[in-house]
CSV table of C-alpha atoms in Angstrom, one decimal:
chain,number,residue,atom,x,y,z
A,1,UNK,CA,23.3,34.3,-4.2
A,2,UNK,CA,23.9,36.2,-1.5
A,3,UNK,CA,24.1,40.4,-1.9
A,4,UNK,CA,24.9,43.6,-0.4
A,5,UNK,CA,24.2,47.2,-0.6
A,6,UNK,CA,26.6,49.9,0.0
A,7,UNK,CA,29.5,49.6,1.1
A,8,UNK,CA,33.0,49.5,-0.9
A,9,UNK,CA,33.0,46.8,-3.2
A,10,UNK,CA,34.8,44.0,-3.3
A,11,UNK,CA,33.2,42.2,-0.3
A,12,UNK,CA,34.0,38.8,1.3
A,13,UNK,CA,30.9,36.6,2.5
A,14,UNK,CA,31.9,34.3,5.4
A,15,UNK,CA,29.3,31.6,7.1
A,16,UNK,CA,29.4,30.8,10.6
A,17,UNK,CA,26.7,28.1,12.5
A,18,UNK,CA,24.4,28.5,14.8
A,19,UNK,CA,22.7,25.8,16.0
A,20,UNK,CA,24.3,23.3,13.4
A,21,UNK,CA,27.4,22.7,11.2
A,22,UNK,CA,27.3,24.1,7.7
A,23,UNK,CA,25.8,21.4,5.6
A,24,UNK,CA,28.7,19.1,3.8
A,25,UNK,CA,28.8,19.1,-0.1
A,26,UNK,CA,28.1,22.8,0.2
A,27,UNK,CA,30.2,25.7,-0.6
A,28,UNK,CA,30.0,29.6,0.0
A,29,UNK,CA,32.0,31.3,-2.7
A,30,UNK,CA,33.9,34.3,-0.6
A,31,UNK,CA,33.8,36.5,-3.4
A,32,UNK,CA,30.7,36.4,-4.9
A,33,UNK,CA,28.0,34.9,-2.0
A,34,UNK,CA,26.9,32.1,-4.4
A,35,UNK,CA,26.1,29.3,-1.7
A,36,UNK,CA,26.3,26.2,-4.8
A,37,UNK,CA,26.6,22.2,-4.6
A,38,UNK,CA,24.7,19.4,-3.7
A,39,UNK,CA,24.2,18.7,0.0
A,40,UNK,CA,24.9,15.1,1.5
A,41,UNK,CA,23.4,15.6,4.7
A,42,UNK,CA,19.7,17.5,5.6
A,43,UNK,CA,20.1,20.9,8.2
A,44,UNK,CA,16.7,20.4,9.9
A,45,UNK,CA,16.6,21.1,14.0
A,46,UNK,CA,13.3,21.0,14.9
A,47,UNK,CA,14.5,23.0,18.5
A,48,UNK,CA,15.9,25.5,17.5
A,49,UNK,CA,15.8,26.2,13.7
A,50,UNK,CA,18.6,26.1,11.1
A,51,UNK,CA,20.2,30.1,11.2
A,52,UNK,CA,23.4,30.2,9.6
A,53,UNK,CA,25.4,33.5,10.5
A,54,UNK,CA,26.3,35.3,7.3
A,55,UNK,CA,29.1,38.4,7.2
A,56,UNK,CA,29.7,40.3,4.4
A,57,UNK,CA,32.9,42.8,4.5
A,58,UNK,CA,33.8,45.3,2.2
A,59,UNK,CA,37.2,46.7,1.2
A,60,UNK,CA,37.4,48.9,3.6
A,61,UNK,CA,36.5,46.3,6.5
A,62,UNK,CA,32.9,47.3,7.3
A,63,UNK,CA,31.0,44.6,7.9
A,64,UNK,CA,27.4,43.6,8.0
A,65,UNK,CA,25.5,40.1,9.9
A,66,UNK,CA,22.1,38.5,8.8
A,67,UNK,CA,21.5,35.4,9.9
A,68,UNK,CA,20.0,33.5,7.8
A,69,UNK,CA,18.2,30.0,7.7
A,70,UNK,CA,19.5,27.0,4.9
A,71,UNK,CA,17.2,24.7,5.6
A,72,UNK,CA,18.2,21.1,3.6
A,73,UNK,CA,15.5,18.3,4.0
A,74,UNK,CA,16.1,14.6,3.5
A,75,UNK,CA,16.0,12.9,0.4
A,76,UNK,CA,12.1,12.0,-0.3
A,77,UNK,CA,11.6,8.4,-0.6
A,78,UNK,CA,9.0,5.8,-0.9
A,79,UNK,CA,9.5,2.4,2.0
A,80,UNK,CA,8.0,0.0,0.2
A,81,UNK,CA,10.2,-1.6,-2.4
A,82,UNK,CA,7.1,-4.1,-3.4
A,83,UNK,CA,3.7,-4.8,-3.4
A,84,UNK,CA,2.1,-8.5,-1.6
A,85,UNK,CA,0.4,-10.6,-3.9
A,86,UNK,CA,-3.2,-10.5,-3.6
A,87,UNK,CA,-5.8,-13.0,-4.6
A,88,UNK,CA,-9.4,-12.3,-6.2
A,89,UNK,CA,-12.1,-12.3,-3.0
A,90,UNK,CA,-9.7,-11.8,-0.6
A,91,UNK,CA,-9.6,-8.4,0.7
A,92,UNK,CA,-6.1,-6.3,0.3
A,93,UNK,CA,-4.5,-3.8,1.9
A,94,UNK,CA,-1.0,-2.5,1.8
A,95,UNK,CA,0.3,1.1,2.6
A,96,UNK,CA,2.7,3.3,0.7
A,97,UNK,CA,4.3,5.2,3.2
A,98,UNK,CA,6.6,8.4,2.2
A,99,UNK,CA,9.6,9.3,4.7
A,100,UNK,CA,11.9,11.9,4.1
A,101,UNK,CA,11.8,15.5,2.9
A,102,UNK,CA,9.4,17.7,4.3
A,103,UNK,CA,7.0,14.4,5.8
A,104,UNK,CA,9.5,13.7,8.0
A,105,UNK,CA,9.3,17.1,10.2
A,106,UNK,CA,5.6,17.0,9.8
A,107,UNK,CA,6.3,21.0,8.5
A,108,UNK,CA,4.5,22.1,4.8
A,109,UNK,CA,2.0,20.5,2.6
A,110,UNK,CA,0.9,16.9,3.2
A,111,UNK,CA,2.3,14.6,0.5
A,112,UNK,CA,0.3,13.8,-2.5
A,113,UNK,CA,0.5,9.7,-3.4
A,114,UNK,CA,-1.0,8.7,-6.8
A,115,UNK,CA,-0.8,6.0,-9.4
A,116,UNK,CA,0.8,8.1,-12.3
A,117,UNK,CA,1.2,5.3,-14.4
A,118,UNK,CA,-0.8,1.6,-14.6
A,119,UNK,CA,-4.2,1.1,-13.2
A,120,UNK,CA,-5.5,-1.2,-10.6
A,121,UNK,CA,-7.7,-3.9,-11.1
A,122,UNK,CA,-11.1,-3.7,-10.6
A,123,UNK,CA,-12.2,-3.5,-6.8
A,124,UNK,CA,-9.1,-2.0,-5.7
A,125,UNK,CA,-8.4,1.7,-5.0
A,126,UNK,CA,-5.9,3.6,-3.5
A,127,UNK,CA,-7.1,5.7,-0.1
A,128,UNK,CA,-5.6,8.5,0.8
A,129,UNK,CA,-4.1,9.5,4.2
A,130,UNK,CA,-7.4,10.2,6.3
A,131,UNK,CA,-8.6,7.1,5.7
A,132,UNK,CA,-6.3,4.7,5.1
A,133,UNK,CA,-4.4,4.2,8.7
A,134,UNK,CA,-1.1,4.6,7.4
A,135,UNK,CA,1.9,6.7,9.3
A,136,UNK,CA,3.5,9.5,7.6
A,137,UNK,CA,1.0,10.8,6.2
A,138,UNK,CA,0.5,7.4,3.7
A,139,UNK,CA,-2.3,6.4,1.3
A,140,UNK,CA,-3.1,2.6,0.8
A,141,UNK,CA,-4.4,0.6,-1.7
A,142,UNK,CA,-7.1,-1.3,0.0
A,143,UNK,CA,-10.3,-2.9,-1.0
A,144,UNK,CA,-11.5,-6.8,-2.5
A,145,UNK,CA,-9.4,-7.2,-5.8
A,146,UNK,CA,-12.3,-9.2,-8.6
A,147,UNK,CA,-9.8,-8.8,-11.0
A,148,UNK,CA,-6.7,-11.7,-11.3
A,149,UNK,CA,-3.3,-11.1,-13.4
A,150,UNK,CA,-0.2,-8.8,-13.2
A,151,UNK,CA,-0.7,-5.0,-13.0
A,152,UNK,CA,2.8,-3.0,-13.4
A,153,UNK,CA,2.2,0.4,-11.3
A,154,UNK,CA,4.4,3.7,-11.5
A,155,UNK,CA,3.6,5.2,-7.2
A,156,UNK,CA,4.5,9.0,-7.2
A,157,UNK,CA,5.0,11.2,-4.3
A,158,UNK,CA,5.2,14.7,-3.9
A,159,UNK,CA,5.5,17.2,-0.6
A,160,UNK,CA,5.9,20.5,-2.4
A,161,UNK,CA,9.2,20.5,-2.8
A,162,UNK,CA,10.6,16.9,-4.0
A,163,UNK,CA,9.1,14.4,-6.1
A,164,UNK,CA,10.0,11.2,-6.1
A,165,UNK,CA,8.6,7.5,-7.9
A,166,UNK,CA,9.2,3.9,-7.8
A,167,UNK,CA,8.0,1.3,-10.1
A,168,UNK,CA,5.9,-2.0,-8.5
A,169,UNK,CA,3.8,-4.7,-10.0
A,170,UNK,CA,1.0,-6.0,-8.3
A,171,UNK,CA,0.2,-9.8,-8.5
A,172,UNK,CA,-3.3,-11.1,-8.5
A,173,UNK,CA,-3.5,-14.4,-8.0
A,174,UNK,CA,-6.9,-16.2,-9.3
A,175,UNK,CA,-9.4,-16.8,-6.5
A,176,UNK,CA,-8.4,-19.6,-4.1
A,177,UNK,CA,-9.7,-23.2,-5.4
A,178,UNK,CA,-13.5,-24.7,-3.2
A,179,UNK,CA,-12.7,-28.1,-2.7
A,180,UNK,CA,-15.7,-30.6,-2.6
A,181,UNK,CA,-15.3,-33.7,-1.1
A,182,UNK,CA,-15.8,-36.6,-1.9
A,183,UNK,CA,-16.0,-36.4,-5.2
A,184,UNK,CA,-18.6,-38.8,-5.9
A,185,UNK,CA,-21.1,-40.9,-3.4
A,186,UNK,CA,-23.3,-44.3,-3.8
A,187,UNK,CA,-25.9,-45.4,-2.0
A,188,UNK,CA,-26.8,-49.2,-1.9
A,189,UNK,CA,-30.0,-50.5,-0.1
A,190,UNK,CA,-32.5,-53.7,-0.7
A,191,UNK,CA,-35.5,-53.1,-2.5
A,192,UNK,CA,-38.7,-52.4,-0.2
A,193,UNK,CA,-36.0,-52.5,2.7
A,194,UNK,CA,-34.9,-49.8,4.9
A,195,UNK,CA,-33.5,-46.6,3.2
A,196,UNK,CA,-29.7,-46.2,3.6
A,197,UNK,CA,-27.7,-43.7,5.8
A,198,UNK,CA,-27.3,-40.2,4.0
A,199,UNK,CA,-23.7,-39.0,3.6
A,200,UNK,CA,-22.2,-36.4,4.0
A,201,UNK,CA,-20.1,-34.1,1.9
A,202,UNK,CA,-18.1,-31.1,3.3
A,203,UNK,CA,-17.3,-27.8,1.3
A,204,UNK,CA,-13.3,-26.4,2.3
A,205,UNK,CA,-13.5,-23.0,1.8
A,206,UNK,CA,-9.5,-21.4,1.7
A,207,UNK,CA,-9.1,-19.5,4.9
A,208,UNK,CA,-9.9,-15.7,5.0
A,209,UNK,CA,-12.6,-15.7,1.5
A,210,UNK,CA,-16.7,-16.3,2.1
A,211,UNK,CA,-18.1,-18.2,-0.8
A,212,UNK,CA,-21.6,-18.2,-1.5
A,213,UNK,CA,-23.5,-21.2,-3.0
A,214,UNK,CA,-26.6,-23.2,-3.8
A,215,UNK,CA,-27.1,-27.2,-3.8
A,216,UNK,CA,-29.5,-28.5,-6.6
A,217,UNK,CA,-29.6,-32.4,-7.6
A,218,UNK,CA,-30.4,-33.8,-10.9
A,219,UNK,CA,-30.4,-37.1,-11.8
A,220,UNK,CA,-29.6,-38.8,-15.4
A,221,UNK,CA,-31.8,-41.9,-15.2
A,222,UNK,CA,-35.4,-40.0,-13.8
A,223,UNK,CA,-37.0,-39.9,-10.6
A,224,UNK,CA,-36.8,-37.4,-8.1
A,225,UNK,CA,-34.8,-39.6,-5.4
A,226,UNK,CA,-31.3,-37.9,-5.0
A,227,UNK,CA,-31.6,-35.3,-2.0
A,228,UNK,CA,-30.1,-32.5,-0.8
A,229,UNK,CA,-30.5,-29.0,1.1
A,230,UNK,CA,-32.3,-26.6,-0.7
A,231,UNK,CA,-31.0,-23.3,1.0
A,232,UNK,CA,-28.2,-21.1,-0.3
A,233,UNK,CA,-25.4,-21.2,2.2
A,234,UNK,CA,-22.8,-18.7,2.9
A,235,UNK,CA,-20.0,-20.6,4.3
A,236,UNK,CA,-16.6,-19.0,5.9
A,237,UNK,CA,-13.3,-19.9,5.4
A,238,UNK,CA,-12.6,-23.6,6.5
A,239,UNK,CA,-14.8,-26.6,6.4
A,240,UNK,CA,-18.8,-26.6,5.9
A,241,UNK,CA,-20.4,-29.9,5.4
A,242,UNK,CA,-24.3,-30.8,4.7
A,243,UNK,CA,-25.8,-34.1,3.9
A,244,UNK,CA,-27.2,-35.9,0.8
A,245,UNK,CA,-29.3,-39.0,1.0
A,246,UNK,CA,-31.1,-40.9,-1.1
A,247,UNK,CA,-35.1,-41.5,-1.3
A,248,UNK,CA,-36.8,-45.4,-1.4
A,249,UNK,CA,-39.6,-44.4,-3.5
A,250,UNK,CA,-38.8,-45.6,-6.3
A,251,UNK,CA,-40.9,-48.7,-6.6
A,252,UNK,CA,-38.4,-50.9,-9.4
A,253,UNK,CA,-34.6,-52.4,-9.0
A,254,UNK,CA,-31.6,-51.1,-10.6
A,255,UNK,CA,-28.9,-48.3,-10.8
A,256,UNK,CA,-29.6,-45.2,-10.6
A,257,UNK,CA,-27.2,-42.3,-11.3
A,258,UNK,CA,-27.4,-38.5,-11.0
């Protein structure tokens, strides 16, 4: 509410725009000086400012003027409507980007982004704008999830003037399957003859992931005739191969399994 001193009541109030139009949805009560309503347009003008010239006139025709700022910011919003699905063991990164409000004009406090309800799966964290690489002072959900499941979240953003929340769900799928092919091998050779040629086994890992594994061999029928590489491997996404061989060290004929 605008107020005046001195002069002779009643007063009459008017307002005139200087650089920006009077915000739609707001009204100035000429008798009381009350500015009220629900604005439907922003008034931010980064070049010339947002001043309006308010004038009060008393009952004797005496008047006074004052230029006063009337800043209407755009509504604060969260740009993202959903979160992409993640997978256990696969790096994940998703920005949470505010827009409107003080954010869009880069004035005032830097917006604060929090998870006000729910929790992120193990391995993920909310990283503030300094280290997120997101635009508009956004934060990022970063990391490598180690927990699968469905995680309902309520994300809150405040810029010191407005606060907005949005509900989103993060789904983390189990780790992608690692495929070993073929599923079985068969070696055949003549007793006392030349050993059968080694056979190749492929290990296919989903693109973008890394799997650490070790190889070992055991035999159901006894003996150490089955041979595999013993070193621990750390293959990346794609198809990796290793060889399996059968030794001729056995001194008897028959079927051997392992």
